[in-house]
Coordinates of C-alpha atoms and ligand atoms in Angstrom, one line a residue:
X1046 CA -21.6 19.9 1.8
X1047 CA -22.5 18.0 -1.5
X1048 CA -26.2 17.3 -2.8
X1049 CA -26.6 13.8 -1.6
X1050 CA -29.6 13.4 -3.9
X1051 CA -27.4 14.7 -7.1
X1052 CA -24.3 12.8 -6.0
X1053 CA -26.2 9.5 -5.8
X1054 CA -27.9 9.7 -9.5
X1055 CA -24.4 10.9 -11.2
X1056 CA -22.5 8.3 -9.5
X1057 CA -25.2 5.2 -10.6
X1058 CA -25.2 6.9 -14.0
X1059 CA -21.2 7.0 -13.8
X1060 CA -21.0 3.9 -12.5
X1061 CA -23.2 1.9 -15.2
X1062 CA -21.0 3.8 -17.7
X1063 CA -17.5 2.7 -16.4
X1064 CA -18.8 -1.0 -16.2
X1065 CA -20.7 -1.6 -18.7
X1066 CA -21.7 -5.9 -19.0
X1067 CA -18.3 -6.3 -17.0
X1068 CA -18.4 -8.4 -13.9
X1069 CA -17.2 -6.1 -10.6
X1070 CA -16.3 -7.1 -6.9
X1071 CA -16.4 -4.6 -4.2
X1072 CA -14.0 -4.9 -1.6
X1073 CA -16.0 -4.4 1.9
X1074 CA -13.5 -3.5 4.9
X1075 CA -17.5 -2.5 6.8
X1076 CA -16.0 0.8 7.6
X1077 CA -18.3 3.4 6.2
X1078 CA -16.3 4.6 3.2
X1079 CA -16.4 0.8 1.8
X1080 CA -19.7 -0.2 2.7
X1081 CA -21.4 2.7 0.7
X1082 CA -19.3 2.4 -2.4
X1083 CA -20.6 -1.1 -1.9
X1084 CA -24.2 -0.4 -1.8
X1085 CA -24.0 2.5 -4.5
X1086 CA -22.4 -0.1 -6.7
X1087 CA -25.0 -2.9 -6.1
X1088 CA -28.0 -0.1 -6.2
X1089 CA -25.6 0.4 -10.3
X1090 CA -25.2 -3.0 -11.3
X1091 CA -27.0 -5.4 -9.0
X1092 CA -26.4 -9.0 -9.5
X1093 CA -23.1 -7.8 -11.4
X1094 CA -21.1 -7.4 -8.6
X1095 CA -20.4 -9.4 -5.3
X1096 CA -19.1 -7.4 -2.4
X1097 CA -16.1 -9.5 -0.9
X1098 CA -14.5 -9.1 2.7
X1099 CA -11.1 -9.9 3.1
X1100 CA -10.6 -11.4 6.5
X1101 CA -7.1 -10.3 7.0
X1102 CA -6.9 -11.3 10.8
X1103 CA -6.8 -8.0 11.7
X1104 CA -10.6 -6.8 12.3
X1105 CA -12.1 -5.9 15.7
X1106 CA -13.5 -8.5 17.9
X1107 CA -16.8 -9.7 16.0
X1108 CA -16.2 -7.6 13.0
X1109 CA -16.8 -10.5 9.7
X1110 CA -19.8 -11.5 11.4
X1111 CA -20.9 -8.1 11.6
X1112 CA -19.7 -7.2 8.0
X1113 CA -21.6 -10.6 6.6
X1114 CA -24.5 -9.9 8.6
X1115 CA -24.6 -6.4 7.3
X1116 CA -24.3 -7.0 4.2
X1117 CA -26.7 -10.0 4.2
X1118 CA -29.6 -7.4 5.6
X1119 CA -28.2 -4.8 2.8
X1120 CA -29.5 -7.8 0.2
X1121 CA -25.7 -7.7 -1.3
X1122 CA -24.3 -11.5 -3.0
X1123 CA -21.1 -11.2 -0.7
X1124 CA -18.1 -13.6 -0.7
X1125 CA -16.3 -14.0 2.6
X1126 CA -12.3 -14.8 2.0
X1127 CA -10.1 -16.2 5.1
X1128 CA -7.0 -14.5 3.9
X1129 CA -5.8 -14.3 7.9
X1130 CA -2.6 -16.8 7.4
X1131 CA -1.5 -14.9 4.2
X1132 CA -1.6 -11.2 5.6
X1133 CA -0.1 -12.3 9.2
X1134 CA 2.6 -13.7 7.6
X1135 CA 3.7 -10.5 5.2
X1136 CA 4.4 -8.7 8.6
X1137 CA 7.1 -11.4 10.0
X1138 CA 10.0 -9.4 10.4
X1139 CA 8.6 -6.1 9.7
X1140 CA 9.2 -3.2 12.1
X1141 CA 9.1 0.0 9.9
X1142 CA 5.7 1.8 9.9
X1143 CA 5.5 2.8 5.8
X1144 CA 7.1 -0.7 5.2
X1145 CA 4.6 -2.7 6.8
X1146 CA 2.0 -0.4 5.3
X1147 CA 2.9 -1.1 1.7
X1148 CA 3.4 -4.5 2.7
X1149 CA -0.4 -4.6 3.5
X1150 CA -1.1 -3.0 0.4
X1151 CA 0.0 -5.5 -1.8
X1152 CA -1.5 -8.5 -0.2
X1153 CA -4.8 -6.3 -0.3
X1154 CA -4.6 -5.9 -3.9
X1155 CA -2.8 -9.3 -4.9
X1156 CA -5.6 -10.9 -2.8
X1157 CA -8.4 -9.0 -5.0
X1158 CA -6.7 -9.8 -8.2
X1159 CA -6.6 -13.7 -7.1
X1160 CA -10.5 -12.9 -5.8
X1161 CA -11.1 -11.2 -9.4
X1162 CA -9.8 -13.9 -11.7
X1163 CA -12.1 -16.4 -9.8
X1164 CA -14.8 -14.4 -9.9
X1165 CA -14.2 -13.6 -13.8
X1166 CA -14.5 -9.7 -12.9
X1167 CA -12.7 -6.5 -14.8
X1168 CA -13.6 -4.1 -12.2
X1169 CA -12.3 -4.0 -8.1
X1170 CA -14.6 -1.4 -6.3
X1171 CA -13.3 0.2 -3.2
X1172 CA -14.1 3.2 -0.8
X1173 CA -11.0 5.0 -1.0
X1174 CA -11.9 9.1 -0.2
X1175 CA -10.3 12.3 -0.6
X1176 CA -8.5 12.1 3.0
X1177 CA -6.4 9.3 1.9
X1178 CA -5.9 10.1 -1.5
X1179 CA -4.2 13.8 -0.3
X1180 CA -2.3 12.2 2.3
X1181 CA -1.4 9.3 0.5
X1182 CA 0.5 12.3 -1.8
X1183 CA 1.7 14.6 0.2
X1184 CA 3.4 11.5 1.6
X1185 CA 2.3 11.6 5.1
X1186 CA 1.6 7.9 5.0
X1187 CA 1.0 5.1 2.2
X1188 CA -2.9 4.9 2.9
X1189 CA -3.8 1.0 1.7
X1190 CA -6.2 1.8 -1.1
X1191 CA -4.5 4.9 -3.2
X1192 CA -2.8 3.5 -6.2
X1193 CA -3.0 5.0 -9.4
X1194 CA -3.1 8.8 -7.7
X1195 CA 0.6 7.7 -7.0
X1196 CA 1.6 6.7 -10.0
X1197 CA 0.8 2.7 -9.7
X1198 CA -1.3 1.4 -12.7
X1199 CA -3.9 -1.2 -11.0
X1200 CA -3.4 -3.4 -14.1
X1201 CA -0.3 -5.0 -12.9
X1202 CA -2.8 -6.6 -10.4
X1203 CA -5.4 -7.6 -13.3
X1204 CA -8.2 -5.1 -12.9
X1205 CA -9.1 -1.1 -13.0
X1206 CA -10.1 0.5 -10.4
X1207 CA -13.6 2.1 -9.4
X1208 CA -13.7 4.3 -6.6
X1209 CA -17.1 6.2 -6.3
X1210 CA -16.0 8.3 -3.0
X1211 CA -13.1 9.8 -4.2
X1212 CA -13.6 13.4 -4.3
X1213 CA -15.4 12.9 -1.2
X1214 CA -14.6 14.1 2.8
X1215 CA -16.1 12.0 5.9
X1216 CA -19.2 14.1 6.4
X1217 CA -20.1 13.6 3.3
X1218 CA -19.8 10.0 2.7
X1219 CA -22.0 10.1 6.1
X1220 CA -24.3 12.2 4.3
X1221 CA -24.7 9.8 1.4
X1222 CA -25.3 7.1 3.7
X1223 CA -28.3 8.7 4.8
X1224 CA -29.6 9.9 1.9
X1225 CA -29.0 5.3 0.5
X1226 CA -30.8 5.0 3.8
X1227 CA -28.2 2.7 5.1
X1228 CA -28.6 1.6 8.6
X1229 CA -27.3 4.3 11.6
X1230 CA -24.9 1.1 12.7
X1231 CA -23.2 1.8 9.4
X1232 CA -24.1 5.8 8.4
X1233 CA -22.8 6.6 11.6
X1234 CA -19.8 4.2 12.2
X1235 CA -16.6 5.3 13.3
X1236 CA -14.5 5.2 11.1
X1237 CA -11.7 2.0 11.1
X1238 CA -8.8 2.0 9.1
X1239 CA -8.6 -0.6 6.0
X1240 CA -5.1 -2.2 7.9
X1241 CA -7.1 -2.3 10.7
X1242 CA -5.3 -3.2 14.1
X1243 CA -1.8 -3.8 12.2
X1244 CA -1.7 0.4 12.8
X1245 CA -2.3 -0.4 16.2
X1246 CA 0.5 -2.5 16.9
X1247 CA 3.9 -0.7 16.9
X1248 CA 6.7 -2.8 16.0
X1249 CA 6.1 -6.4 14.4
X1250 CA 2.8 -7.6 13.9
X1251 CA 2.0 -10.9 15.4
X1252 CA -1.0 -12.9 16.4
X1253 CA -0.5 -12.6 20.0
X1254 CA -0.2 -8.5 19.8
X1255 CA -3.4 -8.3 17.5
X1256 CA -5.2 -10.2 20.5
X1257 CA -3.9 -8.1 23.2
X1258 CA -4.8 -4.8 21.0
X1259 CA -8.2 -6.7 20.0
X1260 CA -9.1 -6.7 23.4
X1261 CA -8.3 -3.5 24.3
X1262 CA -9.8 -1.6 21.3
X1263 CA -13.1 -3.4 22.6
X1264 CA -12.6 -2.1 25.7
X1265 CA -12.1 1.3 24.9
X1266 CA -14.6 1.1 22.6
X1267 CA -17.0 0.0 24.8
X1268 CA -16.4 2.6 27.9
X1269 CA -16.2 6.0 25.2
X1270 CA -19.0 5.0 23.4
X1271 CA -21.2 8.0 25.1
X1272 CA -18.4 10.3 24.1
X1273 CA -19.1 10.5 20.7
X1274 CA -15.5 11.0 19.7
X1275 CA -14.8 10.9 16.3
X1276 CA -12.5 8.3 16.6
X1277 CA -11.2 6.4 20.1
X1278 CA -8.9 3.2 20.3
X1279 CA -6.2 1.7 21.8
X1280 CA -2.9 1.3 20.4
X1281 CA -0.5 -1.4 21.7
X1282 CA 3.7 -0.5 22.1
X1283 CA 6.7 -2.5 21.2
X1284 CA 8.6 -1.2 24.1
X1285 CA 7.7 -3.1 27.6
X1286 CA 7.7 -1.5 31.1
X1287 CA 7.7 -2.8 35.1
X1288 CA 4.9 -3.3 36.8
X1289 CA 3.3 -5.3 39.5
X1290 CA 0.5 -8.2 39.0
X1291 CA -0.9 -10.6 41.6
X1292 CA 2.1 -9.5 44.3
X1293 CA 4.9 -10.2 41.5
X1294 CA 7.1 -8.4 39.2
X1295 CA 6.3 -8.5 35.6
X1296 CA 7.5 -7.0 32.7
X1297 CA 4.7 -6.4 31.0
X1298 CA 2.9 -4.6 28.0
X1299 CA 1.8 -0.9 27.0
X1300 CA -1.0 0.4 25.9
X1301 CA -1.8 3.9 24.9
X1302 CA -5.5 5.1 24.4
X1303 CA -6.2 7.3 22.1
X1304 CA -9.6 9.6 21.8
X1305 CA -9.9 12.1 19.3
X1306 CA -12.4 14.8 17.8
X1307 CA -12.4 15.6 14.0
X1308 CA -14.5 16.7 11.1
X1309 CA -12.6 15.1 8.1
X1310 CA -9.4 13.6 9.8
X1311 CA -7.3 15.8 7.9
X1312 CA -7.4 18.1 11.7
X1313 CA -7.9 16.1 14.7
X1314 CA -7.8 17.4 18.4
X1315 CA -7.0 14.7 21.4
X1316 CA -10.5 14.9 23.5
X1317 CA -10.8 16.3 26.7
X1318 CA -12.2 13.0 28.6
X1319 CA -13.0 12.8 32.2
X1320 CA -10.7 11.2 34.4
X1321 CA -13.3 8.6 35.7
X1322 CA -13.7 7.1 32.3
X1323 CA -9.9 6.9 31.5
X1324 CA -9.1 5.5 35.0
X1325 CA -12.0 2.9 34.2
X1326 CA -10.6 2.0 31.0
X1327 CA -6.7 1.6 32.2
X1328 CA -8.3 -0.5 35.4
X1329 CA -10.1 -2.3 32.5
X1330 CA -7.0 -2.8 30.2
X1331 CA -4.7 -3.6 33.2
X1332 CA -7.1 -6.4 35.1
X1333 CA -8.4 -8.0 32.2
X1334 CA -5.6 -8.4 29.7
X1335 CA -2.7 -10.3 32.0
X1336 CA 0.4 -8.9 29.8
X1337 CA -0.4 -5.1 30.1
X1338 CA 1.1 -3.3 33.2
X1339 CA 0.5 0.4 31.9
X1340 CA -2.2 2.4 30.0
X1341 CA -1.4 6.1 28.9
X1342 CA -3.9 8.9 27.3
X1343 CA -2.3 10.6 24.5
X1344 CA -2.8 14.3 24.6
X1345 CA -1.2 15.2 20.8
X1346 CA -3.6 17.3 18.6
X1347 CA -3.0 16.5 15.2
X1348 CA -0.3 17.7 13.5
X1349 CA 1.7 17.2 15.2
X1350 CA 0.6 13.7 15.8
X1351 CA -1.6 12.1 13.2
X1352 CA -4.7 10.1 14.3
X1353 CA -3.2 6.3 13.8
X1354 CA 0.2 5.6 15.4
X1355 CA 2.2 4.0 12.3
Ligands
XMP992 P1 -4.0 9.4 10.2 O1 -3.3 8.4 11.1 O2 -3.3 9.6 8.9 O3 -5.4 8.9 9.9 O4 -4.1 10.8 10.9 C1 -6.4 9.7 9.2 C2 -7.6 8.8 9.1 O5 -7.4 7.8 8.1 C3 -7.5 6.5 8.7 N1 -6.4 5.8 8.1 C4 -6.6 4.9 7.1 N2 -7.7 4.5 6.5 N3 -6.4 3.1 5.1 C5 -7.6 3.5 5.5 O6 -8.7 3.1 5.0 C6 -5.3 3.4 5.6 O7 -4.2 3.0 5.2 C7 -5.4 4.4 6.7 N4 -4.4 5.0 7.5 C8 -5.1 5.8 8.3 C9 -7.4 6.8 10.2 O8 -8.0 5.8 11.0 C10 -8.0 8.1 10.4 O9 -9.4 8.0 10.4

């Protein structure tokens, strides 16, 4: 584990340096990773940088009124961008999972570099950590905020790149939350990926899947919240399924939830969860979203599996 205390003076110190007079936004997803590269950066520079969220269309139920809120009671200058037509529309047609990944990618950084040139900023800083960077590498899966580790110069989009967190595993990004004396709703949040529920939808993403997965990621949410999992959600397939609603036949939806344990996501092991929660969550899922006739638990450590689905 890292010196919080240390960590936190070399990184303002490191941070002033880089900047200098420039101008900087920080891109705020309201996971953990991005909201304390935000706060470091504002404790750096203050009024010289604006954190912005993207709203891609993608978040959880609730989640830019949360992030604005957060950062509103952090004291951050934040900028709120509706970027949700935009991002739907780079998925139309997309099935593949890396392709619809680095798809994402490029409207997140084309949309900061539009967000930058308005803003009259040099500097984009986002909470990229050393999970996604080696996965990102190894090639496992294009992780939406690695660029230059793979070869991609972050001037073709305008700016350079800041990334505080980058030697930097879960726990200890946690760690340095604590030690910023962030709130517990953000020190101890679990973590969300940056292409948020467009991982969660297998196949092509469109409006009407991200509100079926919406739905039942708050569900699951909601009934494993006791567990403490490192990470639960619910994950919605492209392939459909019989089943029976109101007396009738329907060829409907399903959805798989999945509930894992982890220290740094690098490992992850599928939680043993009682039966009484998952049947409540699939009775849940089944009688409150019309389309979905099926819910499954997935019982893959990862490897072989990996956390996300795509
Ligand atoms: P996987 O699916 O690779 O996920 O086992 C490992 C951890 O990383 C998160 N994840 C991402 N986070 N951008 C992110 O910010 C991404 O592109 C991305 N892909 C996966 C995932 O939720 C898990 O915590």
């Amino acid at each position: 584990m890292i010196d919080a205390t240390k960590f936190v003076e070399d990184s303002l110190e490191e941070i002033r340096k880089t900047v200098s007079k420039s101008g900087v936004i920080s891109a705020c997803s309201g996971g953990v990773d991005s909201t304390v590269t935000t706060f470091l950066v504002h404790k750096a520079l203050g009024e010289q940088m604006v954190a912005v969220f993207i709203d891609d269309g993608l978040r959880r139920e609730g989640e830019p009124e949360f992030v604005m809120r957060t950062l509103k009671n952090l004291g951050i200058r934040a900028k709120y961008v509706d970027a949700k037509k935009e991002f739907l529309d780079v998925f139309k047609g997309k099935t593949d999972a890396e392709e619809k990944r680095k798809a994402f990618r490029d409207k997140f950084y084309t949309t900061l570099g539009r967000v930058s040139k308005e803003e009259n900023v040099k500097f984009i800083a986002q909470g990229t950590i050393k999970a996604d960077v080696i996965e990102t590498v190894k090639g496992i899966k294009s992780q939406h905020n690695v660029l230059e580790q793979i070869g991609i110069d972050s001037k073709v989009y305008g700016y350079k790149i800041l990334e505080p967190l980058r030697e930097l595993f879960k726990p200890d990004v946690r760690k340095v939350a604590r030690e910023l004396g962030l709130p517990k709703e953000v020190s101890e949040r679990m973590p969300f990926p940056g292409p948020a529920l467009s991982l969660r939808v297998l196949g092509e993403v469109t409006p009407e899947k991200i509100s079926i997965v919406r739905k039942a990621t708050e569900i699951v949410e909601e009934e494993t919240k006791g567990l403490r999992a490192f990470q639960s959600f619910a994950v919605l397939h492209n392939d459909k399924a019989t089943g029976i609603k109101n007396g009738r036949r329907v060829y409907g939806n399903i959805v798989t939830i999945r509930i894992v344990d982890s220290e740094d996501a690098l490992k992850a092991k599928a939680k043993q969860v009682s039966y009484e929660i998952l049947m409540r969550v699939s009775e849940r899922i089944t009688g409150e979203i019309p389309s979905v006739v099926r819910c499954l638990y997935d019982i893959t450590d990862k490897p072989p599996a990996t956390i996300e689905f795509e």
